[in-house]
Amino acid sequence: MIYALCIVLFLLGLYGVLVKKNLIKIIISLAMMNNAINLFFILLAYRKNGVVPILSFLQPNANLYETAVDPLPQALVLTSVVIGLGVTALMVALAIRLYYVYGTFDITKMRKLRG
Amino acid sequence: MTGMTIIVKTVAEWIKGFIIFYGVYIVLLGHLSPGGGFAGGVIIACSFIMMELAFGKDQAAKELSKHGSHLLDEYGALAILFLGLLGYFLPKLPFFSNVLMQKFSFIPFHILSAGSIPLINLAIGLKVSTGLYSVYIYLSHYDPRMQEDE
Amino acid sequence: MGLLPLFVAIPLFSALLLGFIEHKKGIMHTLVMLTTSALVILAFATPLQRGFYFVGGHHPFVGITLMLDPLNRLLLIVVQILVFVASWYSIGYMEQYTAKSRYFSFVFLMLAGMNGIVITADFFNLYVYMEIATIASYALVAYGGKAHELEASFKYLVLGSISSLFILLGIALIYSQTAALNMMVVAQRLDVTNPITWLIITVFAAGFGLKSALFPFHSWLPDAHSSAPAPVSAILSGVLIKVVGIYVLLRFFYNIIGVDQAPLTLIAWLGALSSLVGVLLAMGQHDFKRLLACHSVSQVGYIFIGIGLGTPLGLIGALLHIVNHSAFKSLLFLSAGSVEYATGERNFHSMGGLAKVMPWTNAASFIGFTSIGGVPPLNGFWSKLILIIACVSSGQWILGLIIVVVAIMTLTLFPKIQKYVFLGDLPSKFRNVKESPWSMILPMLVLCFFCIVLGALVVVPVLRETYFLPAVQALLSGKWLGVFQNAP
């Protein structure tokens, strides 16, 4: 059931993106959604009393497959964090440019585009 | 405005080396312990950003300019691509294969182990540290009145 | 199969190399043309059968697998040719902007991302490439740096990030169900009766629907595609939405979860609605590029109708329309860009008579308009005809009727623009307008050539059997079962 909490966090972020009027709050909400999914990935890999997933000749462990935590989601989360960093940096850059153009962070005041 | 007070400047000057050293340590031991190129690179970038905050942008530009960090960033990316293609151009090895692991034998859990993974970690560390620093200076020094000349 | 990594490596290498030769224009242009033309040749040199490439030499259960089959190959060829044409055009067009090398870097990053999406057979790899392609496209939409471009880019960025995160959630759910990311293994292990699978299907349909501007999610597309520079609009409308949205959805529905389980009827009806909404939106526009962008929504709707029918004929129509739409819509975007380059004007009510001063652009956009309107010998006619026949033969009369209505609306829409822009009296402020340089006209003529001959893709038996029917067959062969047998 702890997985449901990730979904709740994701939906809270989605709510923030759809409802908030401030650019910075939208960016924070998107980061929140991203982190909810990262948390979900990490929880998938978690195993109670799991061991480090290193297969070694020095300390052979026969039932490693049954006891080790899953290492793959950690690699995936690292990649996803990097991508999130890139997207957030681009969004902040756009928000700064928009702030200099319009003098506000309020998206309801940015209406150069029709429709 | 040239940075913060003398106390901040002195402390930043002292701990700068330690932070960079710690970042390099994390990059170099990425294949043996938690960490690696990205985490270490972020730590190194943090030390650059700290210096920039403490001493102001002119001093920081003297140490590592916008253009210089941009170039280093590209060198890091090219190094990663080169290490990937190394496997491709050698016979009978696929793209991004661990070339050094195939050619030489290593003792596990030593610094010089895991083939080309430490090299990839180094390249990622270079790329991430300079890339993050460029992101920071491009975002914080943006001035709409000054047209970009590049 | 040894060629496959090059489709990602070459554009990445060129994108990085361009940072070092910012100020040497001649070398930069040579590098751009060499890279793109080499990729076109490589795309044609790929083998015809299905094959795999294991990155790093790992077992497919744990490593990243690249895959090539006839469907991939068709899209790979389309992407390379279109990016080649658009970069050729950009050499002349982007003279009005600064920082040309950075522009080409972004285009190549986008190309690397699109090629990666097309050739990968791994879900997380797909997500990474998708982000590379779309982040480059966000930056390209904001490239001009004016207020409306920044605004469009931010809108696109927020909606694009939401869709990416939905897709990432779907990938996480898939991993939780199957403990695999390789598409073939997922197809084997995914239990389609499990309610979680329905959640995955919903999340994926929402995510990729947003990326490809399906009906309830279409609002970002007209802004984003009309604000970008013209060659970028051509790439975005021509291939990016198809590769990022439609191609992945096709694979997911047909090869991974199987046709029986996919919500195809819903997709077909959403496609019909978006084709209607798109053409109605297009009728109300008076900005040349914005009209074309709105019309892209309706053409994507056509493709989704073909996918949603699920019959072989519907799939043939959908794939043919993917190819054709990338030819004529990018041709029209390029000619709109040419008009904008020469006159600095995008509102077509204040133009007129440009046929006298810009004969080549006039000819190119005439071919584009007749092709998009579906006049018989040109390519647009064939795909629409096949889609209508497919609708009727599978008993979906109403869908067929909607296609006919939208086609008629399109046919009435575009001669109007031709009249406003190119015919009539030349306003006095456009007396000194010159035709665009040859480096912009020749790419348009290449696309004109494709608009004329692409109908041959279904008519000429050799082309049909080499390029087209195997692609349809790759989809219709059903779920990928038993491709990789033994577990590690």
PDB file of N, CA, C and O in Angstrom, chain B residues 67 70-71 74-75 77-78 81 85 88-89 93-98 138 148 150, chain C residues 2-3 5-6 9 12-13 15-17 19-20 22 53-57 99 102:
ATOM      1  N   HIS B  67      32.969  30.421 -21.402  1.00  0.00           N
ATOM      2  CA  HIS B  67      33.355  29.714 -22.606  1.00  0.00           C
ATOM      3  C   HIS B  67      34.196  28.478 -22.265  1.00  0.00           C
ATOM      4  O   HIS B  67      34.005  27.400 -22.834  1.00  0.00           O
ATOM      5  N   HIS B  70      32.064  25.709 -20.995  1.00  0.00           N
ATOM      6  CA  HIS B  70      31.292  25.163 -22.111  1.00  0.00           C
ATOM      7  C   HIS B  70      32.148  24.184 -22.918  1.00  0.00           C
ATOM      8  O   HIS B  70      31.710  23.085 -23.264  1.00  0.00           O
ATOM      9  N   LEU B  71      33.393  24.596 -23.180  1.00  0.00           N
ATOM     10  CA  LEU B  71      34.273  23.726 -23.963  1.00  0.00           C
ATOM     11  C   LEU B  71      34.588  22.428 -23.218  1.00  0.00           C
ATOM     12  O   LEU B  71      34.545  21.344 -23.800  1.00  0.00           O
ATOM     13  N   GLU B  74      31.863  20.044 -23.499  1.00  0.00           N
ATOM     14  CA  GLU B  74      31.831  19.313 -24.764  1.00  0.00           C
ATOM     15  C   GLU B  74      32.916  18.244 -24.820  1.00  0.00           C
ATOM     16  O   GLU B  74      32.692  17.154 -25.343  1.00  0.00           O
ATOM     17  N   TYR B  75      34.108  18.549 -24.241  1.00  0.00           N
ATOM     18  CA  TYR B  75      35.151  17.539 -24.212  1.00  0.00           C
ATOM     19  C   TYR B  75      34.688  16.315 -23.432  1.00  0.00           C
ATOM     20  O   TYR B  75      34.939  15.174 -23.836  1.00  0.00           O
ATOM     21  N   ALA B  77      31.613  15.216 -23.009  1.00  0.00           N
ATOM     22  CA  ALA B  77      30.639  14.449 -23.789  1.00  0.00           C
ATOM     23  C   ALA B  77      31.325  13.677 -24.900  1.00  0.00           C
ATOM     24  O   ALA B  77      31.016  12.505 -25.153  1.00  0.00           O
ATOM     25  N   LEU B  78      32.299  14.343 -25.564  1.00  0.00           N
ATOM     26  CA  LEU B  78      33.014  13.657 -26.647  1.00  0.00           C
ATOM     27  C   LEU B  78      33.794  12.467 -26.114  1.00  0.00           C
ATOM     28  O   LEU B  78      33.895  11.430 -26.777  1.00  0.00           O
ATOM     29  N   LEU B  81      31.451   9.581 -25.698  1.00  0.00           N
ATOM     30  CA  LEU B  81      31.123   9.006 -27.008  1.00  0.00           C
ATOM     31  C   LEU B  81      32.303   8.221 -27.560  1.00  0.00           C
ATOM     32  O   LEU B  81      32.136   7.140 -28.134  1.00  0.00           O
ATOM     33  N   LEU B  85      32.455   4.401 -28.690  1.00  0.00           N
ATOM     34  CA  LEU B  85      32.775   3.985 -30.053  1.00  0.00           C
ATOM     35  C   LEU B  85      34.024   3.119 -30.107  1.00  0.00           C
ATOM     36  O   LEU B  85      34.254   2.425 -31.088  1.00  0.00           O
ATOM     37  N   TYR B  88      33.084  -0.147 -30.706  1.00  0.00           N
ATOM     38  CA  TYR B  88      32.475  -0.356 -32.012  1.00  0.00           C
ATOM     39  C   TYR B  88      33.514  -0.555 -33.095  1.00  0.00           C
ATOM     40  O   TYR B  88      33.341  -1.381 -33.991  1.00  0.00           O
ATOM     41  N   PHE B  89      34.644   0.190 -32.993  1.00  0.00           N
ATOM     42  CA  PHE B  89      35.603   0.130 -34.079  1.00  0.00           C
ATOM     43  C   PHE B  89      36.616  -0.997 -33.921  1.00  0.00           C
ATOM     44  O   PHE B  89      37.307  -1.317 -34.874  1.00  0.00           O
ATOM     45  N   LEU B  93      33.645  -6.577 -31.306  1.00  0.00           N
ATOM     46  CA  LEU B  93      33.131  -6.085 -30.033  1.00  0.00           C
ATOM     47  C   LEU B  93      31.984  -5.135 -30.321  1.00  0.00           C
ATOM     48  O   LEU B  93      32.056  -4.345 -31.260  1.00  0.00           O
ATOM     49  N   PRO B  94      30.912  -5.178 -29.534  1.00  0.00           N
ATOM     50  CA  PRO B  94      29.786  -4.287 -29.807  1.00  0.00           C
ATOM     51  C   PRO B  94      30.009  -2.877 -29.264  1.00  0.00           C
ATOM     52  O   PRO B  94      30.971  -2.617 -28.544  1.00  0.00           O
ATOM     53  N   PHE B  95      29.096  -1.995 -29.629  1.00  0.00           N
ATOM     54  CA  PHE B  95      29.052  -0.617 -29.175  1.00  0.00           C
ATOM     55  C   PHE B  95      28.952  -0.592 -27.652  1.00  0.00           C
ATOM     56  O   PHE B  95      28.211  -1.361 -27.066  1.00  0.00           O
ATOM     57  N   PHE B  96      29.718   0.302 -27.023  1.00  0.00           N
ATOM     58  CA  PHE B  96      29.696   0.484 -25.576  1.00  0.00           C
ATOM     59  C   PHE B  96      30.070  -0.774 -24.805  1.00  0.00           C
ATOM     60  O   PHE B  96      29.609  -0.992 -23.696  1.00  0.00           O
ATOM     61  N   SER B  97      30.891  -1.633 -25.396  1.00  0.00           N
ATOM     62  CA  SER B  97      31.320  -2.774 -24.606  1.00  0.00           C
ATOM     63  C   SER B  97      32.535  -2.369 -23.787  1.00  0.00           C
ATOM     64  O   SER B  97      33.227  -1.409 -24.092  1.00  0.00           O
ATOM     65  N   ASN B  98      32.779  -3.101 -22.739  1.00  0.00           N
ATOM     66  CA  ASN B  98      33.853  -2.778 -21.811  1.00  0.00           C
ATOM     67  C   ASN B  98      35.172  -3.281 -22.400  1.00  0.00           C
ATOM     68  O   ASN B  98      35.625  -4.382 -22.120  1.00  0.00           O
ATOM     69  N   TYR B 138      24.949  30.555 -16.523  1.00  0.00           N
ATOM     70  CA  TYR B 138      24.064  31.092 -17.557  1.00  0.00           C
ATOM     71  C   TYR B 138      22.758  31.573 -16.948  1.00  0.00           C
ATOM     72  O   TYR B 138      22.190  32.568 -17.387  1.00  0.00           O
ATOM     73  N   GLU B 148      23.315  38.834 -26.070  1.00  0.00           N
ATOM     74  CA  GLU B 148      24.351  37.802 -26.069  1.00  0.00           C
ATOM     75  C   GLU B 148      25.181  37.913 -27.332  1.00  0.00           C
ATOM     76  O   GLU B 148      24.659  38.058 -28.429  1.00  0.00           O
ATOM     77  N   GLU B 150      27.447  35.610 -28.313  1.00  0.00           N
ATOM     78  CA  GLU B 150      27.855  34.324 -28.897  1.00  0.00           C
ATOM     79  C   GLU B 150      26.849  33.843 -29.919  1.00  0.00           C
ATOM     80  O   GLU B 150      25.673  33.951 -29.725  1.00  0.00           O
TER      81      GLU B 150
ATOM     82  N   GLY C   2      25.179  -4.182 -37.843  1.00  0.00           N
ATOM     83  CA  GLY C   2      26.251  -3.412 -37.234  1.00  0.00           C
ATOM     84  C   GLY C   2      26.100  -1.914 -37.412  1.00  0.00           C
ATOM     85  O   GLY C   2      26.753  -1.139 -36.735  1.00  0.00           O
ATOM     86  N   LEU C   3      25.200  -1.517 -38.334  1.00  0.00           N
ATOM     87  CA  LEU C   3      25.047  -0.090 -38.603  1.00  0.00           C
ATOM     88  C   LEU C   3      24.231   0.625 -37.537  1.00  0.00           C
ATOM     89  O   LEU C   3      24.284   1.838 -37.434  1.00  0.00           O
ATOM     90  N   PRO C   5      24.047   1.318 -34.193  1.00  0.00           N
ATOM     91  CA  PRO C   5      24.463   2.359 -33.242  1.00  0.00           C
ATOM     92  C   PRO C   5      24.886   3.644 -33.919  1.00  0.00           C
ATOM     93  O   PRO C   5      24.810   4.705 -33.321  1.00  0.00           O
ATOM     94  N   LEU C   6      25.295   3.564 -35.197  1.00  0.00           N
ATOM     95  CA  LEU C   6      25.745   4.768 -35.888  1.00  0.00           C
ATOM     96  C   LEU C   6      24.634   5.790 -36.026  1.00  0.00           C
ATOM     97  O   LEU C   6      24.891   6.980 -36.081  1.00  0.00           O
ATOM     98  N   ALA C   9      25.072   7.566 -32.906  1.00  0.00           N
ATOM     99  CA  ALA C   9      26.408   8.087 -32.627  1.00  0.00           C
ATOM    100  C   ALA C   9      26.791   9.219 -33.569  1.00  0.00           C
ATOM    101  O   ALA C   9      27.370  10.211 -33.135  1.00  0.00           O
ATOM    102  N   LEU C  12      25.087  12.607 -32.729  1.00  0.00           N
ATOM    103  CA  LEU C  12      25.602  13.095 -31.448  1.00  0.00           C
ATOM    104  C   LEU C  12      26.992  13.678 -31.639  1.00  0.00           C
ATOM    105  O   LEU C  12      27.304  14.761 -31.142  1.00  0.00           O
ATOM    106  N   PHE C  13      27.823  12.948 -32.393  1.00  0.00           N
ATOM    107  CA  PHE C  13      29.190  13.391 -32.629  1.00  0.00           C
ATOM    108  C   PHE C  13      29.188  14.732 -33.347  1.00  0.00           C
ATOM    109  O   PHE C  13      29.902  15.660 -32.958  1.00  0.00           O
ATOM    110  N   ALA C  15      26.777  16.934 -33.392  1.00  0.00           N
ATOM    111  CA  ALA C  15      26.220  17.961 -32.521  1.00  0.00           C
ATOM    112  C   ALA C  15      27.293  18.490 -31.581  1.00  0.00           C
ATOM    113  O   ALA C  15      27.374  19.691 -31.321  1.00  0.00           O
ATOM    114  N   LEU C  16      28.146  17.596 -31.080  1.00  0.00           N
ATOM    115  CA  LEU C  16      29.179  18.048 -30.157  1.00  0.00           C
ATOM    116  C   LEU C  16      30.292  18.777 -30.900  1.00  0.00           C
ATOM    117  O   LEU C  16      30.831  19.760 -30.422  1.00  0.00           O
ATOM    118  N   LEU C  17      30.615  18.281 -32.102  1.00  0.00           N
ATOM    119  CA  LEU C  17      31.684  18.886 -32.877  1.00  0.00           C
ATOM    120  C   LEU C  17      31.330  20.312 -33.291  1.00  0.00           C
ATOM    121  O   LEU C  17      32.206  21.172 -33.395  1.00  0.00           O
ATOM    122  N   GLY C  19      30.071  22.570 -31.660  1.00  0.00           N
ATOM    123  CA  GLY C  19      30.413  23.554 -30.640  1.00  0.00           C
ATOM    124  C   GLY C  19      31.807  24.121 -30.818  1.00  0.00           C
ATOM    125  O   GLY C  19      32.097  25.212 -30.362  1.00  0.00           O
ATOM    126  N   PHE C  20      32.690  23.381 -31.504  1.00  0.00           N
ATOM    127  CA  PHE C  20      34.068  23.840 -31.646  1.00  0.00           C
ATOM    128  C   PHE C  20      34.276  24.714 -32.878  1.00  0.00           C
ATOM    129  O   PHE C  20      35.296  25.363 -32.990  1.00  0.00           O
ATOM    130  N   GLU C  22      32.187  27.160 -34.146  1.00  0.00           N
ATOM    131  CA  GLU C  22      31.098  28.123 -34.171  1.00  0.00           C
ATOM    132  C   GLU C  22      31.256  29.184 -35.244  1.00  0.00           C
ATOM    133  O   GLU C  22      30.298  29.610 -35.868  1.00  0.00           O
ATOM    134  N   TYR C  53      20.651  -5.918 -32.217  1.00  0.00           N
ATOM    135  CA  TYR C  53      22.016  -5.504 -31.874  1.00  0.00           C
ATOM    136  C   TYR C  53      22.060  -5.355 -30.367  1.00  0.00           C
ATOM    137  O   TYR C  53      21.237  -4.654 -29.786  1.00  0.00           O
ATOM    138  N   PHE C  54      23.010  -6.035 -29.733  1.00  0.00           N
ATOM    139  CA  PHE C  54      23.064  -6.009 -28.273  1.00  0.00           C
ATOM    140  C   PHE C  54      24.147  -5.042 -27.834  1.00  0.00           C
ATOM    141  O   PHE C  54      25.335  -5.315 -27.998  1.00  0.00           O
ATOM    142  N   VAL C  55      23.736  -3.915 -27.277  1.00  0.00           N
ATOM    143  CA  VAL C  55      24.700  -2.894 -26.875  1.00  0.00           C
ATOM    144  C   VAL C  55      25.511  -3.412 -25.699  1.00  0.00           C
ATOM    145  O   VAL C  55      24.964  -3.928 -24.731  1.00  0.00           O
ATOM    146  N   GLY C  56      26.839  -3.285 -25.806  1.00  0.00           N
ATOM    147  CA  GLY C  56      27.713  -3.750 -24.739  1.00  0.00           C
ATOM    148  C   GLY C  56      27.866  -5.252 -24.691  1.00  0.00           C
ATOM    149  O   GLY C  56      28.539  -5.774 -23.816  1.00  0.00           O
ATOM    150  N   GLY C  57      27.238  -5.980 -25.614  1.00  0.00           N
ATOM    151  CA  GLY C  57      27.366  -7.422 -25.637  1.00  0.00           C
ATOM    152  C   GLY C  57      26.647  -8.128 -24.509  1.00  0.00           C
ATOM    153  O   GLY C  57      26.927  -9.295 -24.232  1.00  0.00           O
ATOM    154  N   ALA C  99      23.764  32.623 -33.811  1.00  0.00           N
ATOM    155  CA  ALA C  99      24.146  31.346 -33.208  1.00  0.00           C
ATOM    156  C   ALA C  99      23.649  30.153 -34.004  1.00  0.00           C
ATOM    157  O   ALA C  99      22.907  29.310 -33.517  1.00  0.00           O
ATOM    158  N   ARG C 102      24.677  26.562 -32.803  1.00  0.00           N
ATOM    159  CA  ARG C 102      23.908  26.005 -31.691  1.00  0.00           C
ATOM    160  C   ARG C 102      22.579  25.444 -32.201  1.00  0.00           C
ATOM    161  O   ARG C 102      22.121  24.403 -31.740  1.00  0.00           O
TER     162      ARG C 102
END
